mmCIF file of N, CA and C in Angstrom:
data_model
loop_
_atom_site.group_PDB
_atom_site.id
_atom_site.type_symbol
_atom_site.label_atom_id
_atom_site.label_comp_id
_atom_site.label_asym_id
_atom_site.label_seq_id
_atom_site.Cartn_x
_atom_site.Cartn_y
_atom_site.Cartn_z
ATOM 1 N N MET A 1 10.635 96.605 -81.343
ATOM 2 C CA MET A 1 9.196 96.857 -81.198
ATOM 3 C C MET A 1 8.914 97.272 -79.752
ATOM 4 N N SER A 2 8.023 98.195 -79.598
ATOM 5 C CA SER A 2 7.676 98.747 -78.295
ATOM 6 C C SER A 2 6.914 97.752 -77.440
ATOM 7 N N GLU A 3 7.105 97.873 -76.127
ATOM 8 C CA GLU A 3 6.332 97.081 -75.165
ATOM 9 C C GLU A 3 4.973 97.717 -74.896
ATOM 10 N N HIS A 4 4.761 98.921 -75.390
ATOM 11 C CA HIS A 4 3.529 99.641 -75.074
ATOM 12 C C HIS A 4 2.298 98.800 -75.390
ATOM 13 N N LEU A 5 1.300 98.934 -74.522
ATOM 14 C CA LEU A 5 0.019 98.263 -74.722
ATOM 15 C C LEU A 5 -1.081 99.301 -74.806
ATOM 16 N N THR A 6 -2.002 99.075 -75.698
ATOM 17 C CA THR A 6 -3.208 99.890 -75.786
ATOM 18 C C THR A 6 -4.364 99.048 -75.284
ATOM 19 N N VAL A 7 -5.184 99.662 -74.452
ATOM 20 C CA VAL A 7 -6.366 98.999 -73.908
ATOM 21 C C VAL A 7 -7.591 99.757 -74.397
ATOM 22 N N ILE A 8 -8.574 99.018 -74.884
ATOM 23 C CA ILE A 8 -9.886 99.573 -75.188
ATOM 24 C C ILE A 8 -10.861 98.843 -74.267
ATOM 25 N N ALA A 9 -11.562 99.615 -73.451
ATOM 26 C CA ALA A 9 -12.518 99.031 -72.504
ATOM 27 C C ALA A 9 -13.885 99.656 -72.745
ATOM 28 N N TYR A 10 -14.884 98.808 -72.975
ATOM 29 C CA TYR A 10 -16.258 99.253 -73.205
ATOM 30 C C TYR A 10 -17.095 98.972 -71.966
ATOM 31 N N LEU A 11 -17.877 99.964 -71.561
ATOM 32 C CA LEU A 11 -18.748 99.840 -70.396
ATOM 33 C C LEU A 11 -20.132 100.335 -70.779
ATOM 34 N N THR A 12 -21.169 99.635 -70.320
ATOM 35 C CA THR A 12 -22.545 100.034 -70.609
ATOM 36 C C THR A 12 -23.310 100.165 -69.301
ATOM 37 N N ALA A 13 -23.814 101.371 -69.050
ATOM 38 C CA ALA A 13 -24.586 101.639 -67.838
ATOM 39 C C ALA A 13 -25.980 101.049 -67.960
ATOM 40 N N LYS A 14 -26.507 100.598 -66.837
ATOM 41 C CA LYS A 14 -27.917 100.233 -66.810
ATOM 42 C C LYS A 14 -28.724 101.508 -67.032
ATOM 43 N N PRO A 15 -29.828 101.424 -67.789
ATOM 44 C CA PRO A 15 -30.656 102.613 -67.978
ATOM 45 C C PRO A 15 -31.029 103.235 -66.630
ATOM 46 N N GLY A 16 -30.862 104.519 -66.544
ATOM 47 C CA GLY A 16 -31.125 105.239 -65.311
ATOM 48 C C GLY A 16 -29.887 105.449 -64.455
ATOM 49 N N ASN A 17 -28.818 104.728 -64.758
ATOM 50 C CA ASN A 17 -27.563 104.848 -64.001
ATOM 51 C C ASN A 17 -26.495 105.640 -64.744
ATOM 52 N N GLU A 18 -26.847 106.242 -65.860
ATOM 53 C CA GLU A 18 -25.844 106.903 -66.705
ATOM 54 C C GLU A 18 -25.025 107.947 -65.935
ATOM 55 N N ALA A 19 -25.695 108.826 -65.228
ATOM 56 C CA ALA A 19 -24.990 109.902 -64.519
ATOM 57 C C ALA A 19 -24.089 109.340 -63.425
ATOM 58 N N GLU A 20 -24.552 108.328 -62.724
ATOM 59 C CA GLU A 20 -23.768 107.709 -61.656
ATOM 60 C C GLU A 20 -22.530 107.022 -62.234
ATOM 61 N N VAL A 21 -22.698 106.294 -63.335
ATOM 62 C CA VAL A 21 -21.562 105.632 -63.977
ATOM 63 C C VAL A 21 -20.570 106.680 -64.465
ATOM 64 N N ARG A 22 -21.057 107.717 -65.131
ATOM 65 C CA ARG A 22 -20.187 108.785 -65.634
ATOM 66 C C ARG A 22 -19.362 109.378 -64.485
ATOM 67 N N LYS A 23 -20.007 109.656 -63.361
ATOM 68 C CA LYS A 23 -19.329 110.232 -62.196
ATOM 69 C C LYS A 23 -18.207 109.311 -61.705
ATOM 70 N N HIS A 24 -18.502 108.020 -61.577
ATOM 71 C CA HIS A 24 -17.492 107.077 -61.087
ATOM 72 C C HIS A 24 -16.359 106.890 -62.090
ATOM 73 N N LEU A 25 -16.685 106.849 -63.379
ATOM 74 C CA LEU A 25 -15.642 106.684 -64.387
ATOM 75 C C LEU A 25 -14.748 107.916 -64.451
ATOM 76 N N MET A 26 -15.339 109.085 -64.379
ATOM 77 C CA MET A 26 -14.551 110.315 -64.405
ATOM 78 C C MET A 26 -13.626 110.385 -63.190
ATOM 79 N N ALA A 27 -14.062 109.827 -62.061
ATOM 80 C CA ALA A 27 -13.237 109.823 -60.856
ATOM 81 C C ALA A 27 -12.019 108.909 -60.988
ATOM 82 N N LEU A 28 -12.023 108.000 -61.948
ATOM 83 C CA LEU A 28 -10.877 107.117 -62.176
ATOM 84 C C LEU A 28 -9.759 107.797 -62.957
ATOM 85 N N VAL A 29 -10.095 108.832 -63.709
ATOM 86 C CA VAL A 29 -9.137 109.417 -64.652
ATOM 87 C C VAL A 29 -7.919 110.024 -63.950
ATOM 88 N N THR A 30 -8.123 110.918 -63.009
ATOM 89 C CA THR A 30 -6.989 111.605 -62.384
ATOM 90 C C THR A 30 -6.036 110.654 -61.664
ATOM 91 N N PRO A 31 -6.527 109.752 -60.798
ATOM 92 C CA PRO A 31 -5.566 108.856 -60.137
ATOM 93 C C PRO A 31 -4.882 107.901 -61.114
ATOM 94 N N THR A 32 -5.579 107.489 -62.161
ATOM 95 C CA THR A 32 -4.962 106.588 -63.130
ATOM 96 C C THR A 32 -3.876 107.310 -63.922
ATOM 97 N N CYS A 33 -4.149 108.547 -64.340
ATOM 98 C CA CYS A 33 -3.142 109.303 -65.089
ATOM 99 C C CYS A 33 -1.885 109.545 -64.267
ATOM 100 N N ALA A 34 -2.005 109.523 -62.946
ATOM 101 C CA ALA A 34 -0.855 109.722 -62.063
ATOM 102 C C ALA A 34 -0.060 108.436 -61.833
ATOM 103 N N GLU A 35 -0.579 107.299 -62.294
ATOM 104 C CA GLU A 35 0.104 106.025 -62.092
ATOM 105 C C GLU A 35 1.345 105.937 -62.967
ATOM 106 N N GLU A 36 2.363 105.292 -62.427
ATOM 107 C CA GLU A 36 3.583 105.060 -63.191
ATOM 108 C C GLU A 36 3.252 104.222 -64.421
ATOM 109 N N GLY A 37 3.743 104.630 -65.556
ATOM 110 C CA GLY A 37 3.555 103.873 -66.789
ATOM 111 C C GLY A 37 2.319 104.222 -67.580
ATOM 112 N N CYS A 38 1.470 105.100 -67.051
ATOM 113 C CA CYS A 38 0.275 105.503 -67.796
ATOM 114 C C CYS A 38 0.657 106.578 -68.805
ATOM 115 N N ILE A 39 0.436 106.307 -70.066
ATOM 116 C CA ILE A 39 0.702 107.280 -71.132
ATOM 117 C C ILE A 39 -0.536 108.139 -71.341
ATOM 118 N N ASN A 40 -1.686 107.514 -71.426
ATOM 119 C CA ASN A 40 -2.963 108.242 -71.487
ATOM 120 C C ASN A 40 -4.083 107.331 -71.000
ATOM 121 N N TYR A 41 -5.138 107.971 -70.524
ATOM 122 C CA TYR A 41 -6.309 107.247 -70.002
ATOM 123 C C TYR A 41 -7.507 108.130 -70.326
ATOM 124 N N ASP A 42 -8.036 107.954 -71.517
ATOM 125 C CA ASP A 42 -9.056 108.843 -72.058
ATOM 126 C C ASP A 42 -10.433 108.197 -71.999
ATOM 127 N N LEU A 43 -11.371 108.912 -71.420
ATOM 128 C CA LEU A 43 -12.752 108.442 -71.289
ATOM 129 C C LEU A 43 -13.610 109.069 -72.378
ATOM 130 N N HIS A 44 -14.397 108.229 -73.043
ATOM 131 C CA HIS A 44 -15.291 108.675 -74.108
ATOM 132 C C HIS A 44 -16.710 108.190 -73.816
ATOM 133 N N GLU A 45 -17.674 108.930 -74.349
ATOM 134 C CA GLU A 45 -19.082 108.526 -74.312
ATOM 135 C C GLU A 45 -19.543 108.477 -75.760
ATOM 136 N N ILE A 46 -20.272 107.440 -76.127
ATOM 137 C CA ILE A 46 -20.703 107.317 -77.520
ATOM 138 C C ILE A 46 -21.691 108.433 -77.856
ATOM 139 N N HIS A 47 -21.522 108.991 -79.005
ATOM 140 C CA HIS A 47 -22.406 110.058 -79.457
ATOM 141 C C HIS A 47 -23.826 109.526 -79.623
ATOM 142 N N GLY A 48 -24.760 110.119 -78.910
ATOM 143 C CA GLY A 48 -26.158 109.734 -79.059
ATOM 144 C C GLY A 48 -26.635 108.625 -78.141
ATOM 145 N N ASP A 49 -25.748 108.093 -77.278
ATOM 146 C CA ASP A 49 -26.164 107.034 -76.357
ATOM 147 C C ASP A 49 -25.390 107.204 -75.050
ATOM 148 N N SER A 50 -26.017 107.837 -74.078
ATOM 149 C CA SER A 50 -25.328 108.154 -72.827
ATOM 150 C C SER A 50 -25.134 106.945 -71.907
ATOM 151 N N THR A 51 -25.540 105.752 -72.356
ATOM 152 C CA THR A 51 -25.300 104.554 -71.549
ATOM 153 C C THR A 51 -23.966 103.902 -71.882
ATOM 154 N N LYS A 52 -23.346 104.289 -72.994
ATOM 155 C CA LYS A 52 -22.142 103.590 -73.466
ATOM 156 C C LYS A 52 -20.895 104.464 -73.315
ATOM 157 N N PHE A 53 -19.883 103.856 -72.671
ATOM 158 C CA PHE A 53 -18.621 104.538 -72.401
ATOM 159 C C PHE A 53 -17.471 103.686 -72.918
ATOM 160 N N MET A 54 -16.348 104.360 -73.173
ATOM 161 C CA MET A 54 -15.160 103.656 -73.640
ATOM 162 C C MET A 54 -13.927 104.347 -73.067
ATOM 163 N N PHE A 55 -13.009 103.536 -72.525
ATOM 164 C CA PHE A 55 -11.692 104.025 -72.151
ATOM 165 C C PHE A 55 -10.717 103.642 -73.249
ATOM 166 N N HIS A 56 -9.913 104.613 -73.677
ATOM 167 C CA HIS A 56 -8.789 104.375 -74.577
ATOM 168 C C HIS A 56 -7.549 104.651 -73.743
ATOM 169 N N GLU A 57 -6.767 103.608 -73.496
ATOM 170 C CA GLU A 57 -5.620 103.699 -72.582
ATOM 171 C C GLU A 57 -4.353 103.252 -73.293
ATOM 172 N N ASN A 58 -3.248 103.873 -72.936
ATOM 173 C CA ASN A 58 -1.941 103.411 -73.391
ATOM 174 C C ASN A 58 -1.025 103.307 -72.187
ATOM 175 N N TRP A 59 -0.322 102.171 -72.113
ATOM 176 C CA TRP A 59 0.553 101.856 -70.986
ATOM 177 C C TRP A 59 1.941 101.537 -71.500
ATOM 178 N N GLU A 60 2.957 101.888 -70.708
ATOM 179 C CA GLU A 60 4.339 101.638 -71.112
ATOM 180 C C GLU A 60 4.665 100.147 -71.181
ATOM 181 N N SER A 61 3.983 99.327 -70.368
ATOM 182 C CA SER A 61 4.268 97.893 -70.377
ATOM 183 C C SER A 61 3.114 97.120 -69.748
ATOM 184 N N ALA A 62 3.152 95.815 -69.928
ATOM 185 C CA ALA A 62 2.153 94.939 -69.306
ATOM 186 C C ALA A 62 2.255 94.998 -67.780
ATOM 187 N N ASP A 63 3.462 95.178 -67.261
ATOM 188 C CA ASP A 63 3.630 95.291 -65.807
ATOM 189 C C ASP A 63 2.921 96.529 -65.271
ATOM 190 N N HIS A 64 3.026 97.641 -65.977
ATOM 191 C CA HIS A 64 2.332 98.857 -65.554
ATOM 192 C C HIS A 64 0.816 98.661 -65.605
ATOM 193 N N LEU A 65 0.343 98.023 -66.658
ATOM 194 C CA LEU A 65 -1.086 97.749 -66.757
ATOM 195 C C LEU A 65 -1.537 96.831 -65.623
ATOM 196 N N GLY A 66 -0.733 95.848 -65.289
ATOM 197 C CA GLY A 66 -1.064 94.950 -64.186
ATOM 198 C C GLY A 66 -1.156 95.686 -62.858
ATOM 199 N N ALA A 67 -0.237 96.619 -62.633
ATOM 200 C CA ALA A 67 -0.291 97.424 -61.409
ATOM 201 C C ALA A 67 -1.562 98.263 -61.391
ATOM 202 N N HIS A 68 -1.945 98.788 -62.534
ATOM 203 C CA HIS A 68 -3.195 99.558 -62.630
ATOM 204 C C HIS A 68 -4.389 98.674 -62.266
ATOM 205 N N ALA A 69 -4.396 97.455 -62.765
ATOM 206 C CA ALA A 69 -5.510 96.540 -62.494
ATOM 207 C C ALA A 69 -5.648 96.242 -61.003
ATOM 208 N N ARG A 70 -4.543 96.357 -60.274
ATOM 209 C CA ARG A 70 -4.563 96.098 -58.830
ATOM 210 C C ARG A 70 -4.699 97.378 -58.000
ATOM 211 N N SER A 71 -4.858 98.531 -58.650
ATOM 212 C CA SER A 71 -4.932 99.800 -57.921
ATOM 213 C C SER A 71 -6.200 99.877 -57.069
ATOM 214 N N ALA A 72 -6.098 100.597 -55.985
ATOM 215 C CA ALA A 72 -7.225 100.716 -55.052
ATOM 216 C C ALA A 72 -8.439 101.355 -55.717
ATOM 217 N N HIS A 73 -8.220 102.369 -56.547
ATOM 218 C CA HIS A 73 -9.368 103.048 -57.165
ATOM 219 C C HIS A 73 -10.080 102.146 -58.175
ATOM 220 N N LEU A 74 -9.344 101.322 -58.888
ATOM 221 C CA LEU A 74 -9.990 100.405 -59.831
ATOM 222 C C LEU A 74 -10.687 99.266 -59.089
ATOM 223 N N GLU A 75 -10.072 98.769 -58.036
ATOM 224 C CA GLU A 75 -10.703 97.733 -57.205
ATOM 225 C C GLU A 75 -12.029 98.247 -56.634
ATOM 226 N N ALA A 76 -12.033 99.494 -56.160
ATOM 227 C CA ALA A 76 -13.257 100.080 -55.596
ATOM 228 C C ALA A 76 -14.350 100.182 -56.657
ATOM 229 N N PHE A 77 -13.982 100.558 -57.877
ATOM 230 C CA PHE A 77 -14.987 100.635 -58.936
ATOM 231 C C PHE A 77 -15.536 99.251 -59.273
ATOM 232 N N ARG A 78 -14.666 98.261 -59.352
ATOM 233 C CA ARG A 78 -15.134 96.902 -59.682
ATOM 234 C C ARG A 78 -16.164 96.400 -58.674
ATOM 235 N N LYS A 79 -16.044 96.808 -57.421
ATOM 236 C CA LYS A 79 -16.984 96.362 -56.390
ATOM 237 C C LYS A 79 -18.399 96.883 -56.626
ATOM 238 N N ILE A 80 -18.544 98.032 -57.266
ATOM 239 C CA ILE A 80 -19.875 98.602 -57.513
ATOM 240 C C ILE A 80 -20.330 98.434 -58.960
ATOM 241 N N ALA A 81 -19.430 98.000 -59.828
ATOM 242 C CA ALA A 81 -19.724 97.941 -61.257
ATOM 243 C C ALA A 81 -20.916 97.049 -61.593
ATOM 244 N N THR A 82 -21.031 95.907 -60.958
ATOM 245 C CA THR A 82 -22.122 94.997 -61.314
ATOM 246 C C THR A 82 -23.490 95.601 -61.008
ATOM 247 N N ASP A 83 -23.560 96.476 -60.011
ATOM 248 C CA ASP A 83 -24.828 97.140 -59.700
ATOM 249 C C ASP A 83 -25.165 98.252 -60.695
ATOM 250 N N LEU A 84 -24.133 98.832 -61.303
ATOM 251 C CA LEU A 84 -24.329 99.995 -62.175
ATOM 252 C C LEU A 84 -24.329 99.677 -63.664
ATOM 253 N N LEU A 85 -23.663 98.584 -64.040
ATOM 254 C CA LEU A 85 -23.498 98.258 -65.460
ATOM 255 C C LEU A 85 -24.471 97.170 -65.898
ATOM 256 N N SER A 86 -24.879 97.240 -67.154
ATOM 257 C CA SER A 86 -25.848 96.266 -67.667
ATOM 258 C C SER A 86 -25.203 94.970 -68.131
ATOM 259 N N LYS A 87 -23.874 94.989 -68.314
ATOM 260 C CA LYS A 87 -23.158 93.782 -68.724
ATOM 261 C C LYS A 87 -21.705 93.918 -68.288
ATOM 262 N N PRO A 88 -20.952 92.820 -68.304
ATOM 263 C CA PRO A 88 -19.552 92.901 -67.904
ATOM 264 C C PRO A 88 -18.756 93.861 -68.791
ATOM 265 N N ILE A 89 -17.723 94.430 -68.226
ATOM 266 C CA ILE A 89 -16.834 95.313 -68.974
ATOM 267 C C ILE A 89 -16.125 94.483 -70.039
ATOM 268 N N GLU A 90 -16.099 95.004 -71.258
ATOM 269 C CA GLU A 90 -15.404 94.332 -72.360
ATOM 270 C C GLU A 90 -14.049 95.008 -72.531
ATOM 271 N N ILE A 91 -12.977 94.248 -72.328
ATOM 272 C CA ILE A 91 -11.619 94.792 -72.394
ATOM 273 C C ILE A 91 -10.843 94.058 -73.478
ATOM 274 N N THR A 92 -10.211 94.838 -74.360
ATOM 275 C CA THR A 92 -9.332 94.254 -75.372
ATOM 276 C C THR A 92 -7.970 94.912 -75.264
ATOM 277 N N LEU A 93 -6.923 94.123 -75.487
ATOM 278 C CA LEU A 93 -5.539 94.597 -75.452
ATOM 279 C C LEU A 93 -4.989 94.635 -76.869
ATOM 280 N N TRP A 94 -4.308 95.703 -77.186
ATOM 281 C CA TRP A 94 -3.771 95.920 -78.515
ATOM 282 C C TRP A 94 -2.297 96.285 -78.427
ATOM 283 N N ARG A 95 -1.572 96.004 -79.490
ATOM 284 C CA ARG A 95 -0.202 96.487 -79.613
ATOM 285 C C ARG A 95 -0.045 97.092 -80.997
ATOM 286 N N LYS A 96 0.651 98.198 -81.041
ATOM 287 C CA LYS A 96 0.859 98.906 -82.305
ATOM 288 C C LYS A 96 1.858 98.133 -83.153
ATOM 289 N N ILE A 97 1.503 97.918 -84.418
ATOM 290 C CA ILE A 97 2.397 97.173 -85.300
ATOM 291 C C ILE A 97 2.914 98.022 -86.459
ATOM 292 N N ALA A 98 2.360 99.197 -86.640
ATOM 293 C CA ALA A 98 2.866 100.078 -87.717
ATOM 294 C C ALA A 98 2.561 101.518 -87.370
#
């Protein structure tokens, strides 16, 4: 069985902060995709609600995901997230079973 991990992360912008959140989230994509162990790091916006975003991520291992969590660009986003988001980021970890 693969060590790969899938991450689904939901983020909700405070009303009026949608464009700012989108800008900061989009800025995470390129440096994250360049990280060792990143298979994909896809940003989505819910159809019809520009306050809701979702990252669909796949990582080669938990160690790679841990390194991502400690990356400078993610740390910088976490410092401003509480001002921009209406609630804490919801993160779930998945593993493919079939």
